[in-house]
CSV table of C-alpha atoms in Angstrom, one decimal:
chain,number,residue,atom,x,y,z
A,53,UNK,CA,94.1,82.2,50.6
A,54,UNK,CA,92.5,85.1,52.5
A,55,UNK,CA,91.2,83.9,56.0
A,56,UNK,CA,87.6,84.0,56.9
A,57,UNK,CA,86.4,82.1,60.0
A,58,UNK,CA,82.7,82.4,59.3
A,59,UNK,CA,81.9,78.9,58.1
A,60,UNK,CA,83.9,77.2,60.9
A,61,UNK,CA,82.1,79.2,63.5
A,62,UNK,CA,78.8,78.5,61.8
A,63,UNK,CA,79.2,74.8,61.9
A,64,UNK,CA,81.3,74.3,64.9
A,65,UNK,CA,78.5,73.6,67.3
A,66,UNK,CA,76.9,71.0,65.0
A,67,UNK,CA,80.2,69.3,64.4
A,68,UNK,CA,81.0,69.1,68.1
A,69,UNK,CA,77.6,67.6,68.8
A,70,UNK,CA,78.0,64.9,66.3
A,71,UNK,CA,81.5,64.0,67.6
A,72,UNK,CA,80.2,64.0,71.2
A,73,UNK,CA,77.5,61.5,70.2
A,74,UNK,CA,80.0,59.1,68.5
A,75,UNK,CA,83.2,59.6,70.5
A,76,UNK,CA,82.3,61.4,73.8
A,77,UNK,CA,82.5,65.0,75.0
A,78,UNK,CA,86.2,64.9,75.9
A,79,UNK,CA,87.2,63.8,72.4
A,80,UNK,CA,84.9,66.3,70.8
A,81,UNK,CA,86.1,69.2,72.9
A,82,UNK,CA,89.7,68.5,72.3
A,83,UNK,CA,89.3,67.8,68.6
A,84,UNK,CA,87.3,71.0,67.9
A,85,UNK,CA,89.8,73.1,70.0
A,86,UNK,CA,92.6,71.9,67.8
A,87,UNK,CA,90.5,72.2,64.6
A,88,UNK,CA,89.8,75.8,65.3
A,89,UNK,CA,93.5,76.7,65.3
A,90,UNK,CA,94.2,74.4,62.3
A,91,UNK,CA,91.4,75.9,60.2
A,92,UNK,CA,93.2,79.3,60.1
A,93,UNK,CA,96.5,77.6,59.2
A,94,UNK,CA,95.0,75.6,56.4
A,95,UNK,CA,93.1,78.5,54.9
A,96,UNK,CA,96.0,80.9,54.9
A,97,UNK,CA,98.3,78.2,53.5
A,98,UNK,CA,95.9,77.3,50.7
A,99,UNK,CA,96.7,78.5,47.1
A,100,UNK,CA,95.7,82.1,46.6
A,101,UNK,CA,92.5,82.1,44.4
A,102,UNK,CA,92.2,85.9,44.6
A,103,UNK,CA,90.6,88.4,47.0
A,104,UNK,CA,86.9,88.8,46.4
A,105,UNK,CA,86.7,85.5,44.6
A,106,UNK,CA,82.9,84.7,44.4
A,107,UNK,CA,83.5,81.0,44.8
A,108,UNK,CA,86.0,81.2,47.7
A,109,UNK,CA,83.1,80.2,50.0
A,110,UNK,CA,83.2,76.7,48.6
A,111,UNK,CA,86.7,76.1,49.8
A,112,UNK,CA,86.2,77.8,53.1
A,113,UNK,CA,83.1,75.7,53.6
A,114,UNK,CA,84.9,72.4,52.7
A,115,UNK,CA,87.9,73.1,55.0
A,116,UNK,CA,85.6,73.6,58.0
A,117,UNK,CA,85.0,69.8,57.8
A,118,UNK,CA,88.5,68.8,56.8
A,119,UNK,CA,90.0,70.4,59.9
A,120,UNK,CA,88.4,68.2,62.6
A,121,UNK,CA,89.3,65.1,60.6
A,122,UNK,CA,93.0,66.1,60.4
A,123,UNK,CA,93.0,67.4,64.0
A,124,UNK,CA,91.9,64.0,65.2
A,125,UNK,CA,94.7,62.2,63.4
A,126,UNK,CA,92.0,60.7,61.1
A,127,UNK,CA,90.4,59.0,64.1
A,128,UNK,CA,87.0,60.2,62.9
A,129,UNK,CA,85.4,57.7,60.6
A,130,UNK,CA,84.6,59.1,57.1
A,131,UNK,CA,80.9,58.2,57.6
A,132,UNK,CA,80.9,60.4,60.8
A,133,UNK,CA,82.5,63.2,58.8
A,134,UNK,CA,79.7,62.8,56.3
A,135,UNK,CA,77.1,63.0,59.1
A,136,UNK,CA,78.8,66.2,60.3
A,137,UNK,CA,78.5,67.7,56.9
A,138,UNK,CA,74.8,66.7,56.3
A,139,UNK,CA,73.6,67.8,59.7
A,140,UNK,CA,75.5,71.1,59.4
A,141,UNK,CA,73.8,71.8,56.1
A,142,UNK,CA,70.4,71.0,57.5
A,143,UNK,CA,71.2,73.3,60.4
A,144,UNK,CA,71.1,76.2,57.8
A,145,UNK,CA,68.5,74.7,55.4
A,146,UNK,CA,66.4,77.8,55.7
A,147,UNK,CA,69.1,79.6,53.7
A,148,UNK,CA,69.1,77.2,50.8
A,149,UNK,CA,65.3,76.5,50.8
A,150,UNK,CA,64.7,80.2,49.9
A,151,UNK,CA,65.5,79.2,46.3
A,152,UNK,CA,63.0,77.0,44.5
A,153,UNK,CA,64.5,75.5,41.4
A,154,UNK,CA,61.1,74.6,40.1
A,155,UNK,CA,60.5,78.3,39.3
A,156,UNK,CA,62.1,80.6,36.7
A,157,UNK,CA,63.1,82.9,39.6
A,158,UNK,CA,64.9,80.0,41.3
A,159,UNK,CA,66.7,78.9,38.2
A,160,UNK,CA,67.8,82.4,37.5
A,161,UNK,CA,69.2,82.8,41.0
A,162,UNK,CA,71.2,79.6,40.5
A,163,UNK,CA,72.6,80.7,37.1
A,164,UNK,CA,73.4,84.2,38.4
A,165,UNK,CA,75.7,82.7,41.0
A,166,UNK,CA,77.9,80.9,38.6
A,167,UNK,CA,77.7,83.7,35.9
A,168,UNK,CA,79.0,86.1,38.6
A,169,UNK,CA,82.1,84.0,38.9
A,170,UNK,CA,82.6,83.6,35.2
A,171,UNK,CA,82.5,87.4,34.9
A,172,UNK,CA,84.9,87.9,37.8
A,173,UNK,CA,87.4,85.3,36.6
A,174,UNK,CA,88.8,87.4,33.7
A,175,UNK,CA,91.8,86.3,31.6
A,176,UNK,CA,94.0,88.6,33.7
A,177,UNK,CA,92.8,87.0,37.0
A,178,UNK,CA,93.2,83.5,35.4
A,179,UNK,CA,96.9,84.3,34.8
A,180,UNK,CA,97.3,85.8,38.3
A,181,UNK,CA,95.4,83.0,40.1
A,182,UNK,CA,95.7,79.8,38.0
A,183,UNK,CA,94.8,77.5,40.9
A,184,UNK,CA,91.2,78.9,41.1
A,185,UNK,CA,88.1,77.1,39.8
A,186,UNK,CA,87.9,76.7,36.1
A,187,UNK,CA,84.3,76.8,34.9
A,188,UNK,CA,82.7,76.3,31.4
A,189,UNK,CA,79.4,75.3,29.8
A,190,UNK,CA,80.6,72.7,27.4
A,191,UNK,CA,78.0,69.9,26.9
A,192,UNK,CA,75.0,72.0,27.9
A,193,UNK,CA,72.1,69.5,27.3
A,194,UNK,CA,69.7,72.1,25.8
A,195,UNK,CA,69.2,75.9,25.5
A,196,UNK,CA,68.4,77.5,28.8
A,197,UNK,CA,69.3,74.5,30.9
A,198,UNK,CA,70.6,75.2,34.4
A,199,UNK,CA,74.0,73.7,33.7
A,200,UNK,CA,77.8,74.3,34.1
A,201,UNK,CA,80.8,72.2,34.8
A,202,UNK,CA,84.0,72.7,36.8
A,203,UNK,CA,87.2,71.4,35.1
A,204,UNK,CA,89.7,72.5,37.8
A,205,UNK,CA,88.8,72.3,41.5
A,206,UNK,CA,91.2,73.8,44.1
A,207,UNK,CA,89.4,72.0,46.9
A,208,UNK,CA,90.2,68.6,45.3
A,209,UNK,CA,93.8,69.6,44.7
A,210,UNK,CA,94.3,70.8,48.3
A,211,UNK,CA,92.7,67.7,49.8
A,212,UNK,CA,95.1,65.6,47.8
A,213,UNK,CA,98.0,67.7,49.0
A,214,UNK,CA,96.9,67.4,52.6
A,215,UNK,CA,96.5,63.6,52.2
A,216,UNK,CA,92.8,63.5,52.8
A,217,UNK,CA,91.5,62.8,49.3
A,218,UNK,CA,89.2,60.2,50.8
A,219,UNK,CA,87.0,63.0,52.0
A,220,UNK,CA,86.5,64.5,48.5
A,221,UNK,CA,83.7,62.1,47.4
A,222,UNK,CA,81.8,63.1,50.6
A,223,UNK,CA,82.3,66.8,49.9
A,224,UNK,CA,81.1,66.2,46.3
A,225,UNK,CA,78.0,64.4,47.6
A,226,UNK,CA,77.0,67.5,49.5
A,227,UNK,CA,76.2,69.1,46.1
A,228,UNK,CA,73.2,66.7,45.9
A,229,UNK,CA,72.1,67.7,49.4
A,230,UNK,CA,72.3,71.4,48.8
A,231,UNK,CA,70.5,71.2,45.4
A,232,UNK,CA,67.8,69.0,47.2
A,233,UNK,CA,67.3,71.7,49.8
A,234,UNK,CA,66.6,74.1,46.9
A,235,UNK,CA,63.9,71.8,45.7
A,236,UNK,CA,66.1,70.5,42.9
A,237,UNK,CA,67.8,67.4,41.5
A,238,UNK,CA,71.4,67.3,40.4
A,239,UNK,CA,71.9,65.1,37.4
A,240,UNK,CA,75.7,64.3,37.5
A,241,UNK,CA,77.8,62.0,35.5
A,242,UNK,CA,81.3,62.9,36.6
A,243,UNK,CA,83.4,64.3,39.5
A,244,UNK,CA,87.1,65.2,39.5
A,245,UNK,CA,87.3,63.5,42.9
A,246,UNK,CA,86.3,60.1,41.4
A,247,UNK,CA,88.8,60.4,38.6
A,248,UNK,CA,86.5,62.2,36.1
A,249,UNK,CA,87.7,65.0,33.7
A,250,UNK,CA,85.3,67.5,35.3
A,251,UNK,CA,82.4,67.9,37.8
A,252,UNK,CA,79.1,68.5,35.9
A,253,UNK,CA,76.2,70.4,37.3
A,254,UNK,CA,72.9,69.8,35.4
A,255,UNK,CA,70.1,70.9,37.7
A,256,UNK,CA,66.4,70.6,37.4
A,257,UNK,CA,63.5,71.3,39.8
A,258,UNK,CA,62.3,68.2,41.7
A,259,UNK,CA,58.8,68.6,40.3
A,260,UNK,CA,60.1,68.8,36.7
A,261,UNK,CA,59.6,65.9,34.3
A,262,UNK,CA,63.1,64.8,33.1
A,263,UNK,CA,63.8,65.8,29.5
A,264,UNK,CA,65.1,63.2,27.0
A,265,UNK,CA,68.4,65.1,26.9
A,266,UNK,CA,68.8,64.7,30.7
């Protein structure tokens, strides 16, 4: 996978603060120093999902939190990793909160993001990069619903390969946080990480009245 250190650099300070609070400055400093080197290694050794992949940021984002956990020899408790993730997201909440999923404009912005990937992931690219995300819209609850599902997740596959699949449910839980920061609610029934056949994303605004189909 093509290396990009942006997300690790963006969240490094927050992750280090959380580790310092729980384990002391020495542990935090040493762990993050090792994690920085490990991040590049893990990214470049991940399955190639294609240059310019619009969803590559998801994996780069996730690996930023996986690296300190591995670098520490799994000495960081999963709940502390979860705190690192949550606080890192709230550190950049201004970015997510620009989208309001209660408005037509906000819903369109959300849909455009996934449609951009569907358009990019042509049959030719699917043959060339079979390990990438597989996205479809099967089971859409009603016409115009802000909905899609992922049936193949390279993040989940890589975490399993790295022996850190226990972090995947925490990474999946971040979807709820991100949607919440966009003034929305994620109505989810399955995740691949929990053994489901897919990860479903049915999103409504947090001021919307749930529909019977939801």
